C-alpha positions as a Markdown table, in Angstrom:
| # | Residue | x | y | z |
|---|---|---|---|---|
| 1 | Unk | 3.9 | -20.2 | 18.3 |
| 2 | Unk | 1.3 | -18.0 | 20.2 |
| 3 | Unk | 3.6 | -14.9 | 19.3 |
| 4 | Unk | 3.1 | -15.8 | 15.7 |
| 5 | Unk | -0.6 | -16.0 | 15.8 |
| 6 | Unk | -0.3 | -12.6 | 17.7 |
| 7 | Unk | 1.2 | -11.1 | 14.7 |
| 8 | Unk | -1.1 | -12.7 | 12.0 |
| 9 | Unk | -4.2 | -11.5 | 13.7 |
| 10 | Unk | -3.1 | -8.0 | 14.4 |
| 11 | Unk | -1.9 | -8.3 | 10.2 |
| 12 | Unk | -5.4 | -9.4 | 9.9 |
| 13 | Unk | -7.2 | -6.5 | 11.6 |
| 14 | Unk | -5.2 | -3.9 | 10.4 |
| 15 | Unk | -6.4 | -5.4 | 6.9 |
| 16 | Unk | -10.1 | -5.5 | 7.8 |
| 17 | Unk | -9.5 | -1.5 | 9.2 |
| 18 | Unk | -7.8 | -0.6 | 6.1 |
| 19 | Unk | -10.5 | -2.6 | 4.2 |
| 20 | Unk | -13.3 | -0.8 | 6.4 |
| 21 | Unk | -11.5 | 2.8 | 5.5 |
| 22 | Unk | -11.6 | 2.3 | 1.9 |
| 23 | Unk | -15.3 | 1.2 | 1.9 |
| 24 | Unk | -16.5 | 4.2 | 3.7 |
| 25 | Unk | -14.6 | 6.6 | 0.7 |
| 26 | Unk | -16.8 | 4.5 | -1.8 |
| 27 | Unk | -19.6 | 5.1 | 0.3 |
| 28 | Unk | -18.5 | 8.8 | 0.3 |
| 29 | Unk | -18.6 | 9.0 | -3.7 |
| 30 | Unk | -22.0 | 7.0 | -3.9 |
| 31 | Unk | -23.5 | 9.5 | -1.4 |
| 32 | Unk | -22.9 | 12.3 | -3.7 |
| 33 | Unk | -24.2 | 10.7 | -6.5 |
| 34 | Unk | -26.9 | 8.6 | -5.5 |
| 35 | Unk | -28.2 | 11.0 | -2.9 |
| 36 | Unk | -26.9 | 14.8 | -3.6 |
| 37 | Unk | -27.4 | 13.6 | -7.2 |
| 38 | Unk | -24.6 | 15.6 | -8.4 |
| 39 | Unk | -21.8 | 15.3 | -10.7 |
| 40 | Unk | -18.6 | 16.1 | -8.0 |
| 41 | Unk | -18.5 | 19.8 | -8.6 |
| 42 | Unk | -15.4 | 21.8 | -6.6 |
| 43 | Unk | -18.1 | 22.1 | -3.6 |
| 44 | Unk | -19.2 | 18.1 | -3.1 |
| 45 | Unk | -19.0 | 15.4 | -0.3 |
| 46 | Unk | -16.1 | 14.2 | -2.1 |
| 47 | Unk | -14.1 | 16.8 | -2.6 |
| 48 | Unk | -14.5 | 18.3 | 1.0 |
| 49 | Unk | -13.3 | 14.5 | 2.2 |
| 50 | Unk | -10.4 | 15.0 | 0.0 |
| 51 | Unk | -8.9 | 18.1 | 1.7 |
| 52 | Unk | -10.1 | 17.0 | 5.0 |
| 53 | Unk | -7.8 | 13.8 | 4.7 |
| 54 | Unk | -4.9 | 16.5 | 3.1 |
| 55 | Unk | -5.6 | 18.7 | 5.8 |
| 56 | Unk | -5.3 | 15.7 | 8.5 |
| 57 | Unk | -2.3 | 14.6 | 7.2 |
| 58 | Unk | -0.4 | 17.8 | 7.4 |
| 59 | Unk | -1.8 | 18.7 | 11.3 |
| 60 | Unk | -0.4 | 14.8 | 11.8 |
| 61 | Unk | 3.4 | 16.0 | 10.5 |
| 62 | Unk | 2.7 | 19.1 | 12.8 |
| 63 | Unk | 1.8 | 17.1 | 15.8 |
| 64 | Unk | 5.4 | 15.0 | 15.5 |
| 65 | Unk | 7.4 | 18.4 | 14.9 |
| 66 | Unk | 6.3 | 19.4 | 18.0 |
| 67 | Unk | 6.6 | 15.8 | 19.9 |
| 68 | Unk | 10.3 | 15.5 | 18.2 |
| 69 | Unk | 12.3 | 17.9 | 17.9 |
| 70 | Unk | 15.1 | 15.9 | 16.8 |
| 71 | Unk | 13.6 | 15.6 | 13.3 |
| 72 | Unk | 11.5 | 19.2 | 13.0 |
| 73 | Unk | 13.0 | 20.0 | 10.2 |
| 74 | Unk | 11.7 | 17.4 | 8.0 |
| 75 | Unk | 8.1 | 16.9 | 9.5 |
| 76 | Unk | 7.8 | 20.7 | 8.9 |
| 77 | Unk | 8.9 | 20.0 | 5.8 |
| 78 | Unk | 6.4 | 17.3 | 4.7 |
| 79 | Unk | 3.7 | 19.3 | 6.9 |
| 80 | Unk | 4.3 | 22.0 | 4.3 |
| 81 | Unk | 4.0 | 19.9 | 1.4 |
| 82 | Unk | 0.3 | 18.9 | 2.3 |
| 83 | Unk | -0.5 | 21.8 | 3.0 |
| 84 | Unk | 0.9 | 23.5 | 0.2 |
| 85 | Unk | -1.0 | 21.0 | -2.2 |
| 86 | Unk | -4.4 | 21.2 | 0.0 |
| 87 | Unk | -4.0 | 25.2 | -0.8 |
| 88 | Unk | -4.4 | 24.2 | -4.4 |
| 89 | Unk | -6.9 | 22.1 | -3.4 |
| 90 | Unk | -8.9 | 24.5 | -1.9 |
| 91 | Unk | -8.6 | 27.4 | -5.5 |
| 92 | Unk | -12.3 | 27.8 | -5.8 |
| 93 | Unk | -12.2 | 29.4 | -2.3 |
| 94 | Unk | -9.4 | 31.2 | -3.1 |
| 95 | Unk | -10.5 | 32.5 | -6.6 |
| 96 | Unk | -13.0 | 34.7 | -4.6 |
| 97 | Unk | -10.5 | 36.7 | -3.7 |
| 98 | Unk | -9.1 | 37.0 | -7.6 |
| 99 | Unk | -8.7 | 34.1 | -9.6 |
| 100 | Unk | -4.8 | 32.4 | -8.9 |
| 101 | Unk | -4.8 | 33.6 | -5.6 |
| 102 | Unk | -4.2 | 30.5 | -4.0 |
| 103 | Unk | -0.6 | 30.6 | -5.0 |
| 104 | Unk | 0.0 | 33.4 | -2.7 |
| 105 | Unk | -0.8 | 31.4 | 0.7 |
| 106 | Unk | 0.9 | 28.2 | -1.5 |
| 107 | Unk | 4.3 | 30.2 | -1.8 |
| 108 | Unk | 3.9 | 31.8 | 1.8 |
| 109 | Unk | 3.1 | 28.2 | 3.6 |
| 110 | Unk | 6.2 | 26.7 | 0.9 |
| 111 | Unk | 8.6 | 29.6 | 1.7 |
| 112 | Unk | 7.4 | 29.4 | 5.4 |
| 113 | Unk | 8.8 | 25.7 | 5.6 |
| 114 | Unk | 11.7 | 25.6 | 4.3 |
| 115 | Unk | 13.2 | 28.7 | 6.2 |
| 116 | Unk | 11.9 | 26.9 | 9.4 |
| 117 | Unk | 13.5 | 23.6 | 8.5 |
| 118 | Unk | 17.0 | 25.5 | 7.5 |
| 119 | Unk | 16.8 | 27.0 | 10.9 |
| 120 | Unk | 16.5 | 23.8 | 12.7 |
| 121 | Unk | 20.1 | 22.2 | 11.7 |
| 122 | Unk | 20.5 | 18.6 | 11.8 |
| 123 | Unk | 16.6 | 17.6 | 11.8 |
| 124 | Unk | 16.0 | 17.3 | 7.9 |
| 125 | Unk | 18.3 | 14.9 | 6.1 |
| 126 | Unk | 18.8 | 12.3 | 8.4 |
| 127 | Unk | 15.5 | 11.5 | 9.5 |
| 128 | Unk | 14.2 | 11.8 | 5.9 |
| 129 | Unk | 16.7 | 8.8 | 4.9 |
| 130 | Unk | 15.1 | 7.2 | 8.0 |
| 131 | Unk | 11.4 | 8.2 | 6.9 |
| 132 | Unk | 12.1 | 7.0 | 3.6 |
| 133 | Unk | 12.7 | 3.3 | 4.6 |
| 134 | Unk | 9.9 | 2.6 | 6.7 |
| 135 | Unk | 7.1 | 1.1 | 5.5 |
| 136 | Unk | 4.6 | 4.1 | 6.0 |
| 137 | Unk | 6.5 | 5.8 | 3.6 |
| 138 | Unk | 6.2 | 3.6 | 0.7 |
| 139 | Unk | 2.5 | 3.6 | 1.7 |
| 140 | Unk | 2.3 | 7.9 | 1.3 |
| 141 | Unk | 4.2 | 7.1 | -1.5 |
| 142 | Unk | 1.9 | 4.8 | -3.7 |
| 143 | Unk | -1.1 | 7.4 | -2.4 |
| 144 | Unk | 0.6 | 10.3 | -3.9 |
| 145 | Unk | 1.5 | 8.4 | -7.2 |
| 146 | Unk | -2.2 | 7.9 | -7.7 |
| 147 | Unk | -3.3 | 11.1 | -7.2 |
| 148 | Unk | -0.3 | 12.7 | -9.2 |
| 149 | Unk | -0.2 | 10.3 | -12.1 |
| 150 | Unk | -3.0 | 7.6 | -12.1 |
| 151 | Unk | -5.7 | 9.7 | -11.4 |
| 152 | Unk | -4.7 | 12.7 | -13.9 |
| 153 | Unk | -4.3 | 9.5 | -16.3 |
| 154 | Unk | -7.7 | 7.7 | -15.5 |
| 155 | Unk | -9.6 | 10.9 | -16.0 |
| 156 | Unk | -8.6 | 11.9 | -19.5 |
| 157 | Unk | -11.7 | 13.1 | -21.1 |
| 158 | Unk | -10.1 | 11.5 | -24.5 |
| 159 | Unk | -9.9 | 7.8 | -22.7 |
| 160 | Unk | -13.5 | 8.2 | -21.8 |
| 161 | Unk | -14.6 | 9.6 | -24.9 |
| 162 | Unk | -13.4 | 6.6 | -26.5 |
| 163 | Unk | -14.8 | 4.7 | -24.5 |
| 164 | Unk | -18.3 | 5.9 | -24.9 |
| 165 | Unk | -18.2 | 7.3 | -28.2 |
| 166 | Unk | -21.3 | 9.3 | -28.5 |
| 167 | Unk | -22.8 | 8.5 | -25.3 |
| 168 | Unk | -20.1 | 10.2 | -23.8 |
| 169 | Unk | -21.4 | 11.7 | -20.3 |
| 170 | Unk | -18.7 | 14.3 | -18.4 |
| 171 | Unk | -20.1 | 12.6 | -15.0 |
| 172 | Unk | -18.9 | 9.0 | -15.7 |
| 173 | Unk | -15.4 | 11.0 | -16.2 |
| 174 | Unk | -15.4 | 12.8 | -13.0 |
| 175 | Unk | -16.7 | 9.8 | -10.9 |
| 176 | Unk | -13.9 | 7.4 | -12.5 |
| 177 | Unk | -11.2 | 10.4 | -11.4 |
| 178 | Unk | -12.7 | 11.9 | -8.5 |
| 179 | Unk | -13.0 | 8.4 | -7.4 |
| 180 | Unk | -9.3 | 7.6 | -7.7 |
| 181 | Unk | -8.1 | 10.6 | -6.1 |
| 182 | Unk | -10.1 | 9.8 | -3.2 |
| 183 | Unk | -8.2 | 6.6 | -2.8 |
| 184 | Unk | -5.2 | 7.7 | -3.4 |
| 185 | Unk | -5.9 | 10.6 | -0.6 |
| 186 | Unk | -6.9 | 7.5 | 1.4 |
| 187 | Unk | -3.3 | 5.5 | 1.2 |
| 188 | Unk | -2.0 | 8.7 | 1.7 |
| 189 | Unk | -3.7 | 9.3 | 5.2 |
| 190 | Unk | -3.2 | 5.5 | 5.9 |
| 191 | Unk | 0.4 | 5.9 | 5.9 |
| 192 | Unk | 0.6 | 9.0 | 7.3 |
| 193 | Unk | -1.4 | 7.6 | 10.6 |
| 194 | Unk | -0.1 | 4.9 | 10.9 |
| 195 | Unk | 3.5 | 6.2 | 10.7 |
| 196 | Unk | 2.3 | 8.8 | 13.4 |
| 197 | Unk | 0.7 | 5.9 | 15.9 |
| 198 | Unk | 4.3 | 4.0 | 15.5 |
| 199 | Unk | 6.5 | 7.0 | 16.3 |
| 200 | Unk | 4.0 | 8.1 | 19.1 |
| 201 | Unk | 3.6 | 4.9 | 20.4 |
| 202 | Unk | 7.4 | 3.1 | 21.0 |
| 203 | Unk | 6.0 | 0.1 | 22.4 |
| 204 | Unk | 4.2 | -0.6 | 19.2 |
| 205 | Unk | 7.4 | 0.4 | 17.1 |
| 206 | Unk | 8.7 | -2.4 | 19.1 |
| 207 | Unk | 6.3 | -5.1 | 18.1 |
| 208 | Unk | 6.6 | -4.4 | 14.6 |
| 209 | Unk | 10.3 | -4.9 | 14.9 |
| 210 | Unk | 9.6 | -8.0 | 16.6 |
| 211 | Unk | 7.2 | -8.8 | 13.6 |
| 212 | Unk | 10.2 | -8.6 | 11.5 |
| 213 | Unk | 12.6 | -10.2 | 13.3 |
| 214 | Unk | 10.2 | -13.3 | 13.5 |
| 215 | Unk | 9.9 | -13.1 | 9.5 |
| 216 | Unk | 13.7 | -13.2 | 9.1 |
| 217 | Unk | 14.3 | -16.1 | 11.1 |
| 218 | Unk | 11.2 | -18.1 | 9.6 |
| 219 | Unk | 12.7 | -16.7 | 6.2 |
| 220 | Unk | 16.3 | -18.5 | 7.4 |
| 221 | Unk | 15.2 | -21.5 | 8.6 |
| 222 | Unk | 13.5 | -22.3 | 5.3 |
| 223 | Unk | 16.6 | -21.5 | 3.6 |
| 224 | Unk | 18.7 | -23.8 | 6.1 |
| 225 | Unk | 15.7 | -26.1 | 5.8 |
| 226 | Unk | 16.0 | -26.5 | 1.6 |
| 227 | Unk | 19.8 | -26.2 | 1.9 |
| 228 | Unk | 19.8 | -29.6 | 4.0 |
């Protein structure tokens, strides 16, 4: 009994941090536009949290390449995604160099990455058939869906100018996408940490096995229980 409450009240903080996280990108979006008084240009409060939480998330992958050799290969890998797409992120900076010329560090950084990871043999499938089971990844995965798909969706100027008809007002647009990328950037770092706290922390890995252990057998006693 007291090792179920244990788990339902570290469920329940882990909701309230989540729920804390997601409050303060909000808070991120209403300070550029209640304060800065802006419409989320390239240079913005929300924008720069964007790449800061792409830019996290990548440095995370590093930090378990180097902890874990074992599965290099694939946290290079993924390392090199983020960073890849926070490249692109980053084009107005880029473009004063010439404009494109952010896919010149992309491809370096992607090229980069995957000759690393076909050097270190044996530490790129596997653990990506691991990494795609847990939890944390189905976490990084809804965050990138909402930034690839919902977002680029959501931010159609022809939804909004339908919606508005006449009154239609470019900054309602970017606030509704801008918005949504932020939160999808936000699942994206959630899962990234929180995958990164697990494998740095074993103990902890251990709980949440224990967490599911306890679900399975509550989940077959019930089914015992109804069978009787």
């Amino acid at each position: 009994m007291k090792e179920n409450w244990k788990i339902i009240y570290a469920a329940l903080a882990r909701f309230i941090l989540v729920a804390v996280g997601f409050a303060a990108l909000l808070g991120i979006l209403l300070f550029d536009i209640v304060v800065l008084g802006n419409d989320i240009p390239e240079i913005s409060a929300t924008e720069i949290s964007q790449e800061l939480l792409l830019g996290a998330t990548a440095i995370l992958f590093l930090m378990l390449g180097r902890h874990y050799p074992a599965r290099r290969g694939l946290y290079v890998l993924v390392a090199g995604f983020f960073a890849t797409f926070l490249i692109r992120e980053l084009d107005a900076l880029f473009d004063l160099v010439y404009h494109g010329f952010w896919k010149v560090p992309a491809l370096a950084v992607t090229l980069g990455a995957i000759a690393y990871a076909r050097r270190q043999k044996g530490t790129t499938l596997k653990p990506l058939a691991d990494f795609v089971r847990s939890p944390e990844f189905t976490t990084i995965a809804y965050g990138l869906a909402i930034v690839f798909v919902f977002s680029r969706l959501f931010g159609m100027g022809f939804l909004w100018e339908n919606v508005m008809g006449a009154g239609f007002q470019r900054i309602v647009k970017n606030v509704a996408e801008e918005g949504v990328e932020l939160l999808g950037y936000g699942f994206v770092f959630s899962g990234a940490l929180r995958y990164y706290l697990l494998s740095r922390n074993p103990g902890q890995t251990a709980t949440v096995s224990q967490e599911r252990v306890v679900i399975d057998l509550y989940s077959a006693s019930e089914a015992d229980h109804q069978a009787a």
